């Protein structure tokens, strides 16, 4: 069966520090991968999605970047965090075809101080 | 940009009552999905309805889709305290099937 791992669960980082959040998927191949951010009490904002290795689409201009070095690995990064980067980050995957659902990791609560 | 908007933003009902949440969207879709999120956790997929379907059932859940009005509704029947969560609709647009776009969600509280 397919599983998705996202870590860490919580993270407190100072302003200006770098960020690296990792997400891996098991039990499937060539998934579509997504990074979402959720502000407190709000919906999910799609940040990046990837349909294959090295293929990254950015939805919102921002201080973050994403990479997909392997088929089932998706990394969210920042060189210098801003206070506004605080939030709940969720990784998800889907089979990448019409009429498929997305499966989510448990999320990373990032607090930039 | 946001594709879907849920209504109401918050809903509080007594256990045993039915809960109805609505979702409106802007552009043509391939499918619409409903998800549930317990506080501080990831989202769990509930049900998917295709653009050529009008109604779908799963246990106590009933989803309808009206493509002419660009709207969907999620009905939870005989609600339980454990149904307390946030519910999100998400759309996959016909022009961009790789993206799953979420609305702001409805916060449901079921009072025992």
Short mmCIF file of C-alpha atoms in Angstrom, two decimals:
data_model
loop_
_atom_site.label_atom_id
_atom_site.label_comp_id
_atom_site.label_asym_id
_atom_site.label_seq_id
_atom_site.Cartn_x
_atom_site.Cartn_y
_atom_site.Cartn_z
CA UNK A 1 0.00 0.00 0.00
CA UNK A 2 1.06 3.55 -0.56
CA UNK A 3 2.31 5.74 2.26
CA UNK A 4 3.60 9.27 2.48
CA UNK A 5 6.13 10.49 5.01
CA UNK A 6 6.69 14.12 5.87
CA UNK A 7 9.11 15.46 8.41
CA UNK A 8 9.74 17.10 10.74
CA UNK A 9 6.35 17.45 12.41
CA UNK A 10 7.23 20.75 14.04
CA UNK A 11 10.00 23.22 13.45
CA UNK A 12 10.98 26.52 15.01
CA UNK A 13 13.48 28.49 13.00
CA UNK A 14 14.91 32.01 13.34
CA UNK A 15 14.37 34.62 10.68
CA UNK A 16 17.06 34.43 8.03
CA UNK A 17 17.85 30.77 8.60
CA UNK A 18 17.55 28.15 5.83
CA UNK A 19 14.74 25.61 5.55
CA UNK A 20 14.52 22.10 4.24
CA UNK A 21 11.34 20.04 4.53
CA UNK A 22 11.30 16.58 3.06
CA UNK A 23 8.51 14.39 1.79
CA UNK A 24 8.78 10.84 0.48
CA UNK A 25 6.20 8.51 -0.96
CA UNK A 26 6.30 4.74 -0.87
CA UNK A 27 4.39 2.12 -2.80
CA UNK A 28 3.80 3.98 -6.04
CA UNK A 29 5.82 5.23 -8.96
CA UNK A 30 5.77 8.50 -10.89
CA UNK A 31 3.33 10.23 -8.55
CA UNK A 32 2.32 13.85 -8.86
CA UNK A 33 3.69 15.61 -5.80
CA UNK A 34 2.40 18.76 -4.14
CA UNK A 35 3.41 21.24 -1.46
CA UNK A 36 0.63 23.23 0.18
CA UNK A 37 0.71 25.86 2.91
CA UNK A 38 -2.14 26.42 5.30
CA UNK A 39 -2.43 29.57 7.39
CA UNK A 40 -4.24 29.26 10.72
CA UNK A 41 -7.95 28.65 10.17
CA UNK A 42 -7.61 28.95 6.43
CA UNK A 43 -7.65 26.80 3.33
CA UNK A 44 -4.71 25.25 1.52
CA UNK A 45 -2.62 27.33 -0.81
CA UNK A 46 -0.88 25.34 -3.52
CA UNK A 47 2.79 26.30 -3.54
CA UNK A 48 4.45 23.84 -5.89
CA UNK A 49 3.58 20.72 -7.81
CA UNK A 50 5.66 18.26 -9.77
CA UNK A 51 4.70 15.74 -12.42
CA UNK A 52 8.15 14.17 -12.68
CA UNK A 53 11.77 14.26 -11.59
CA UNK A 54 13.19 17.74 -11.99
CA UNK A 55 9.82 19.14 -13.14
CA UNK A 56 8.59 21.79 -10.73
CA UNK A 57 5.72 24.21 -11.24
CA UNK A 58 5.47 27.19 -8.94
CA UNK A 59 2.05 28.58 -8.18
CA UNK A 60 2.86 31.57 -6.05
CA UNK A 61 5.97 33.79 -6.18
CA UNK A 62 7.59 33.62 -2.81
CA UNK A 63 10.60 33.01 -0.70
CA UNK A 64 10.44 29.25 -1.16
CA UNK A 65 11.64 26.75 -3.72
CA UNK A 66 11.02 23.07 -4.35
CA UNK A 67 13.04 20.25 -5.83
CA UNK A 68 12.37 16.67 -6.83
CA UNK A 69 15.71 14.88 -6.93
CA UNK A 70 14.14 11.42 -7.03
CA UNK A 71 10.85 10.05 -8.29
CA UNK A 72 9.27 9.81 -4.86
CA UNK A 73 11.07 12.59 -3.02
CA UNK A 74 9.91 16.19 -2.83
CA UNK A 75 11.81 18.87 -0.93
CA UNK A 76 10.69 22.34 0.08
CA UNK A 77 13.48 24.80 0.74
CA UNK A 78 14.29 28.37 1.58
CA UNK A 79 17.64 30.11 1.75
CA UNK A 80 16.45 32.73 4.23
CA UNK A 81 13.20 32.38 6.14
CA UNK A 82 10.84 35.29 6.68
CA UNK A 83 8.31 35.68 9.48
CA UNK A 84 5.59 35.37 6.87
CA UNK A 85 6.80 31.84 6.03
CA UNK A 86 5.28 30.56 9.26
CA UNK A 87 2.44 28.12 8.71
CA UNK A 88 1.39 24.53 8.34
CA UNK A 89 3.05 22.86 5.35
CA UNK A 90 1.48 19.81 3.80
CA UNK A 91 2.91 17.44 1.24
CA UNK A 92 0.59 15.35 -0.90
CA UNK A 93 0.70 12.97 -3.81
CA UNK A 94 -1.75 11.78 -6.43
CA UNK A 95 -1.62 9.26 -9.24
CA UNK A 96 -1.52 12.12 -11.70
CA UNK A 97 -4.40 11.02 -13.87
CA UNK A 98 -7.92 12.31 -14.23
CA UNK A 99 -10.30 11.40 -11.46
CA UNK A 100 -7.79 10.61 -8.73
CA UNK A 101 -7.61 11.76 -5.15
CA UNK A 102 -4.71 13.33 -3.28
CA UNK A 103 -3.12 11.68 -0.27
CA UNK A 104 -1.63 13.89 2.40
CA UNK A 105 1.21 13.68 4.85
CA UNK A 106 0.68 14.71 8.44
CA UNK A 107 2.12 18.16 7.93
CA UNK A 108 4.93 20.30 9.34
CA UNK A 109 4.14 23.16 11.69
CA UNK A 110 6.77 25.83 10.93
CA UNK A 111 7.18 28.79 13.23
CA UNK A 112 9.64 31.45 12.20
CA UNK A 113 10.76 33.58 15.14
CA UNK B 1 -5.99 32.14 -7.08
CA UNK B 2 -8.70 30.23 -5.30
CA UNK B 3 -10.98 28.04 -7.34
CA UNK B 4 -13.49 26.93 -4.72
CA UNK B 5 -15.35 28.67 -1.94
CA UNK B 6 -17.14 26.80 0.83
CA UNK B 7 -20.22 28.02 2.59
CA UNK B 8 -20.78 28.41 5.48
CA UNK B 9 -17.37 29.15 6.96
CA UNK B 10 -18.46 27.63 10.25
CA UNK B 11 -21.33 25.38 11.24
CA UNK B 12 -22.42 24.18 14.66
CA UNK B 13 -25.07 21.48 15.05
CA UNK B 14 -26.34 18.99 17.59
CA UNK B 15 -25.39 15.35 17.38
CA UNK B 16 -27.87 13.45 15.25
CA UNK B 17 -28.68 16.41 13.02
CA UNK B 18 -27.66 16.63 9.38
CA UNK B 19 -24.89 18.96 8.25
CA UNK B 20 -24.83 20.55 4.82
CA UNK B 21 -21.86 22.35 3.35
CA UNK B 22 -21.70 24.02 -0.01
CA UNK B 23 -18.90 24.68 -2.45
CA UNK B 24 -18.87 26.99 -5.43
CA UNK B 25 -16.16 27.14 -8.06
CA UNK B 26 -15.26 29.35 -10.98
CA UNK B 27 -13.99 27.40 -13.97
CA UNK B 28 -14.87 24.12 -15.66
CA UNK B 29 -13.76 21.11 -13.70
CA UNK B 30 -12.80 17.55 -14.37
CA UNK B 31 -13.80 16.46 -10.89
CA UNK B 32 -14.57 17.83 -7.44
CA UNK B 33 -13.38 16.25 -4.22
CA UNK B 34 -14.24 16.66 -0.56
CA UNK B 35 -11.67 16.28 2.20
CA UNK B 36 -11.75 16.31 5.95
CA UNK B 37 -9.10 17.70 8.30
CA UNK B 38 -8.94 17.12 12.00
CA UNK B 39 -7.22 19.89 13.90
CA UNK B 40 -3.52 20.08 13.17
CA UNK B 41 -3.47 17.01 10.95
CA UNK B 42 -3.25 16.17 7.29
CA UNK B 43 -6.28 15.96 5.06
CA UNK B 44 -8.21 12.80 4.42
CA UNK B 45 -10.05 12.22 1.17
CA UNK B 46 -13.77 11.61 1.58
CA UNK B 47 -15.35 11.42 -1.83
CA UNK B 48 -14.74 12.33 -5.48
CA UNK B 49 -17.45 13.24 -7.95
CA UNK B 50 -16.75 13.52 -11.65
CA UNK B 51 -18.08 16.34 -13.80
CA UNK B 52 -20.50 13.98 -15.54
CA UNK B 53 -21.96 12.75 -12.25
CA UNK B 54 -24.73 14.49 -10.32
CA UNK B 55 -24.82 12.63 -7.02
CA UNK B 56 -22.66 10.24 -5.08
CA UNK B 57 -23.01 8.46 -1.77
CA UNK B 58 -20.53 7.02 0.68
CA UNK B 59 -21.87 5.82 4.00
CA UNK B 60 -23.39 8.84 5.75
CA UNK B 61 -22.03 11.19 3.10
CA UNK B 62 -23.94 12.47 0.10
CA UNK B 63 -22.36 14.75 -2.46
CA UNK B 64 -24.17 16.53 -5.25
CA UNK B 65 -22.72 18.41 -8.18
CA UNK B 66 -24.45 21.00 -10.35
CA UNK B 67 -22.08 21.96 -13.14
CA UNK B 68 -24.53 24.52 -14.56
CA UNK B 69 -24.37 26.43 -11.27
CA UNK B 70 -20.74 25.50 -10.65
CA UNK B 71 -21.59 24.26 -7.18
CA UNK B 72 -21.47 21.18 -5.01
CA UNK B 73 -22.85 20.23 -1.63
CA UNK B 74 -21.74 17.77 1.01
CA UNK B 75 -24.39 16.34 3.30
CA UNK B 76 -23.42 14.44 6.43
CA UNK B 77 -26.42 12.65 7.85
CA UNK B 78 -26.97 11.69 11.49
CA UNK B 79 -23.88 13.61 12.58
CA UNK B 80 -21.64 12.43 15.41
CA UNK B 81 -19.28 14.29 17.69
CA UNK B 82 -16.44 12.56 15.85
CA UNK B 83 -17.48 14.38 12.67
CA UNK B 84 -16.16 17.60 14.19
CA UNK B 85 -13.49 18.77 11.75
CA UNK B 86 -12.85 21.13 8.87
CA UNK B 87 -14.18 20.12 5.49
CA UNK B 88 -12.69 21.28 2.22
CA UNK B 89 -13.78 21.02 -1.35
CA UNK B 90 -11.10 20.71 -3.98
CA UNK B 91 -11.31 20.89 -7.73
CA UNK B 92 -9.30 19.52 -10.59
CA UNK B 93 -9.77 21.82 -13.52
CA UNK B 94 -10.24 20.54 -17.06
CA UNK B 95 -7.43 22.74 -18.29
CA UNK B 96 -4.93 21.67 -15.65
CA UNK B 97 -5.55 18.18 -14.39
CA UNK B 98 -2.30 17.99 -12.46
CA UNK B 99 -3.39 20.57 -9.91
CA UNK B 100 -5.75 20.01 -7.01
CA UNK B 101 -7.02 23.40 -5.80
CA UNK B 102 -8.67 23.75 -2.40
CA UNK B 103 -11.25 26.15 -1.02
CA UNK B 104 -11.01 27.83 2.41
CA UNK B 105 -13.09 25.16 4.12
CA UNK B 106 -16.03 24.84 6.49
CA UNK B 107 -15.41 24.29 10.18
CA UNK B 108 -18.00 21.85 11.53
CA UNK B 109 -18.68 21.45 15.24
CA UNK B 110 -20.99 18.65 16.32
CA UNK B 111 -22.15 19.12 19.89
CA UNK B 112 -22.82 15.92 21.86
#
